[in-house]
Structures are given as structure tokens and as C-alpha cells.
Amino acid sequence: MSSSSTSSPTASALLGEARRLTDAILNEWADRLEREVPGRNGAALGYALRGPGKRVRPALLISAYRAVGGHDDAIAGVAAAVEAVHTYSLVHDDLPCMDNDDFRRGRPTTHRQFDVATATRAGFLLVPVAARMLVGGVSALGLDEATLGQMARILFQAGGAEGMVGGQWLDLAAEQRAVELPELTAIHRGKTGALIRAACELGAIAGRARPEALTALAAYGDDIGVAFQIADDVLDCTGTSAQLGKTAGRDEALAKSTYVRLLGIDRAREEALVLARRAVAHLEATGLPPSALGELADYIVTRNS
Ligand code: GRG
């Protein structure tokens, strides 16, 4: 899967660069919100935005942008918008009415650090913040309003009932109930895959991708998004809380249907690898350089955190 080229950046370098570029915007917004939003709400927004996540979605978005010829670091504004939507989803996912978790990104969850009402408000407030980050990023890249509209539609459709929220609904409704593989894949594709696919599409559109390249990057994102959640399912039962920065064994405790429950660890890992290979094949078939996105695909299915 990885490119044999010695000049290919490693996944660790790609994630590090994505963190450096994106965190500059996330921290700027955290400072601003802490200053402008009074009391605990501002503090909780800053806390959530500064959470030390892996920045996988920004790395995918920036790599997709570069794969189609983009070269402006202002792409970080678009990557920050996706990361803000992702951050809101984690804040809400951890609430007592959903997965009820105390530990995330190596720290207390936002509602444990503050309180449930404050974390709920902070999560909602991150959605318009994401929209403003997107506007800022698109304008810094010099893209026109029609492109902004197209990108906003992709991001917020992926974050909504047809994507992440819809997948989460299905996931919550499926707790305590046996789910077969096609339904589980649909849940994963919505809950986790939709935003990852959107990250790849947004990078491509920002880089003014040809239609075939955009289609290939969307297909890459679709496969790697499901593979990401399968790897997450595997890590939930093979990793430790310290290693993951979140409570391990949560799926078992919540009696969730997962790929591991349906297939066992080895076959779940194999399925994730198959999807990662297929993701990269979409790029190769279209003549896109697979090096950085190949490294990230490899990382996504072999990571240990
Ligand atoms: C109103 C029903 C309803 C839902 C609101 C909470 C929510 C929206 C959606 C949940 C989406 C979610 C949390 C999916 C799980 C995705 C996932 C595997 C997250 C972990 O991603 P990493 O490993 O995390 O990239 P870091 O911390 O590294 O960024």
C-alpha cells in the first residue's frame, strides 16, 4: 500500500504537519472564543478546540488538496472547519445521553471537565464556528462563492442526518440488538465515514480537481472512512485507555455491534486492510499520486492509537 518512493512523507510527518497548520487556526479560534464568549461556555469551547486529537481528517484533506496540485497553506482553514465539526461530534458523543464517557484525547471529556449543560452548548456552538472557519479558509484561498456553497453543502450534509448524525442515530438505536454486516457498514459509513469522505472531497474541490479526480478522492474517502471505524472497533478491544486516550472496551460495555463482534479481530483487521487497498486503487486508476494518501491509508488501518 505504501509508496516505495523514498521521498514519500511518512504518515507521522503528514499528521505532524496537519497539526501544525490546523492547530494555528484552531488555537486562534479558541483564544477568540475564550475572550468573547463569557464564562464557562467560552472556557469549554477553548477546552474542546484545544483537544490534542490525531488530526487525521485535516491530514487527509490537505493531502487530497495537494494530490490535485494545491499548494497554499491557507487550506488549513478548511481543514480546521472539518476538525471543528469532528470535535463537536466527540463532545456530544461522550455525553451521558450518548456514549457516556469520562476520558477523551487523554483528558477528561468536556462534560466531566465542566458540566453536561455547558458541554452540550459548547458542542452546538462549534457548528457555526466550523461554518465561519470554512468561510475564512475558502476566502483565504481566493475561491469564489459558488465553490464556498458547494463546499458548505458537502461539509454540512456529511455532518447531518444523511451522514454523521444519521449514522449516530442508527448506532444508538442498534445498541443491545444484533446487527448484520450490511447494516453495520451503513452505520459506520454514516457515523464516521461521511466526514472523512467529506474531508477528501473538500481538499479536492479546494484544489480545483478535475471531475474524475474528485470522484476518485470521494471513493478513496468512502473506503478509508469505513476502514477507519473498523480499525477503531479493533483498537477498542485490543488497546489500552492510556494508549487510545479514551476509555478502551467501551463497545463491549455498551453492547455495541462492531466488526469485531461480527467477524472477530483477525477478520475485522483483514477487512480494514482490503478497504484501505481498494481506497488507494481508486487513486491509482485515475493517475493521482497515491504516496501521501497511501501512507495515511496504511496508517489508518495499522495505527495503535
Ligand atoms: C444528535 C444523534 C446525534 C448525534 C450528534 C455525536 C454525533 C453527532 C456523532 C457521533 C460521531 C462519532 C463520534 C463517530 C465516531 C468517529 C470516531 C471513530 C472518532 C474518533 O476519531 P479519532 O480517532 O479521534 O480521529 P481524535 O481524538 O484523534 O481526533
Coordinates of N, CA and C and ligand atoms in Angstrom, one line a residue, residues 52-57 83 86 88-94 98 104-105 159 164-166 168-169 172 191-192 228-229 232 246 303 305, ligand 1:
P52 N -6.1 17.5 22.1 CA -5.0 17.0 21.2 C -5.4 15.8 20.4
G53 N -6.2 15.9 19.5 CA -6.6 14.8 18.6 C -5.5 14.5 17.6
K54 N -5.6 13.4 16.9 CA -4.6 12.9 15.9 C -4.5 13.8 14.7
R55 N -5.6 14.5 14.4 CA -5.7 15.4 13.2 C -5.7 14.5 11.9
V56 N -6.4 13.4 11.9 CA -6.4 12.5 10.7 C -7.2 13.2 9.6
R57 N -8.3 13.8 9.9 CA -9.2 14.4 8.9 C -8.4 15.6 8.2
E83 N -12.2 19.7 11.3 CA -11.8 19.3 12.6 C -12.8 19.9 13.7
H86 N -15.8 17.6 13.7 CA -15.4 16.4 14.3 C -15.3 16.6 15.8
Y88 N -16.9 18.8 17.7 CA -18.3 18.9 18.3 C -18.9 17.5 18.4
S89 N -18.6 16.6 17.4 CA -19.2 15.3 17.5 C -18.7 14.5 18.6
L90 N -17.4 14.7 18.9 CA -16.8 13.9 20.1 C -17.3 14.5 21.4
V91 N -17.5 15.8 21.5 CA -18.1 16.4 22.7 C -19.4 15.8 23.0
H92 N -20.3 15.7 21.9 CA -21.6 15.2 22.1 C -21.7 13.7 22.3
D93 N -20.8 13.0 21.5 CA -20.8 11.5 21.6 C -20.5 11.1 23.1
D94 N -19.6 11.9 23.8 CA -19.2 11.5 25.1 C -20.3 11.8 26.2
M98 N -25.5 9.8 25.3 CA -24.9 9.0 24.2 C -24.0 8.0 24.8
R104 N -11.2 11.4 27.1 CA -11.1 11.6 25.6 C -9.9 12.4 25.3
R105 N -9.2 12.0 24.3 CA -8.0 12.7 23.9 C -7.0 12.9 25.1
G159 N -22.2 16.1 7.8 CA -22.3 16.2 9.3 C -23.8 16.0 9.7
M164 N -23.2 11.9 9.4 CA -22.7 11.6 10.8 C -23.8 11.5 11.8
V165 N -24.7 12.5 11.8 CA -25.8 12.4 12.8 C -26.7 11.2 12.6
G166 N -27.0 11.0 11.3 CA -27.9 9.9 10.9 C -27.2 8.5 11.3
Q168 N -25.0 8.1 13.7 CA -25.0 8.0 15.2 C -26.4 7.6 15.7
W169 N -27.4 8.1 15.1 CA -28.8 7.7 15.5 C -28.9 6.2 15.3
L172 N -26.9 4.3 17.9 CA -27.6 4.3 19.3 C -28.8 3.4 19.3
K191 N -21.8 7.4 10.4 CA -21.3 7.9 11.7 C -19.8 8.4 11.6
T192 N -19.0 7.7 10.9 CA -17.6 8.0 10.9 C -17.1 8.3 9.4
F228 N -11.5 3.2 8.7 CA -11.1 3.9 10.0 C -11.9 3.4 11.1
Q229 N -13.3 3.2 10.9 CA -14.1 2.8 12.0 C -13.9 1.3 12.4
D232 N -11.0 1.3 14.5 CA -11.4 1.9 15.8 C -12.1 0.8 16.6
K246 N -8.7 7.4 25.2 CA -10.1 7.3 25.5 C -10.4 5.9 26.2
R303 N -2.6 1.7 12.8 CA -2.3 2.5 13.9 C -2.6 1.8 15.2
S305 N -3.3 3.9 18.1 CA -4.0 4.8 18.9 C -5.0 5.6 18.1
Ligands
GRG1 C1 -27.7 14.1 17.7 C2 -27.7 11.6 17.4 C3 -27.0 12.9 17.4 C4 -25.6 12.9 17.1 C5 -24.7 14.1 17.2 C6 -22.4 12.8 18.4 C7 -22.6 12.8 17.0 C8 -23.5 13.8 16.4 C9 -22.0 11.9 16.2 C10 -21.0 10.9 16.6 C11 -19.9 10.7 15.6 C12 -18.8 10.0 16.2 C13 -18.2 10.4 17.5 C14 -18.2 9.0 15.5 C15 -17.1 8.2 15.9 C16 -15.9 8.6 15.0 C17 -14.6 8.2 15.6 C18 -14.1 6.9 15.4 C19 -14.0 9.1 16.3 C20 -12.6 9.0 16.8 O1 -11.8 9.7 15.8 P1 -10.3 9.9 16.0 O2 -9.6 8.6 16.4 O3 -10.2 10.9 17.2 O4 -9.7 10.6 14.8 P2 -9.2 12.1 17.6 O5 -9.4 12.3 19.0 O6 -7.8 11.5 17.3 O7 -9.5 13.3 16.7

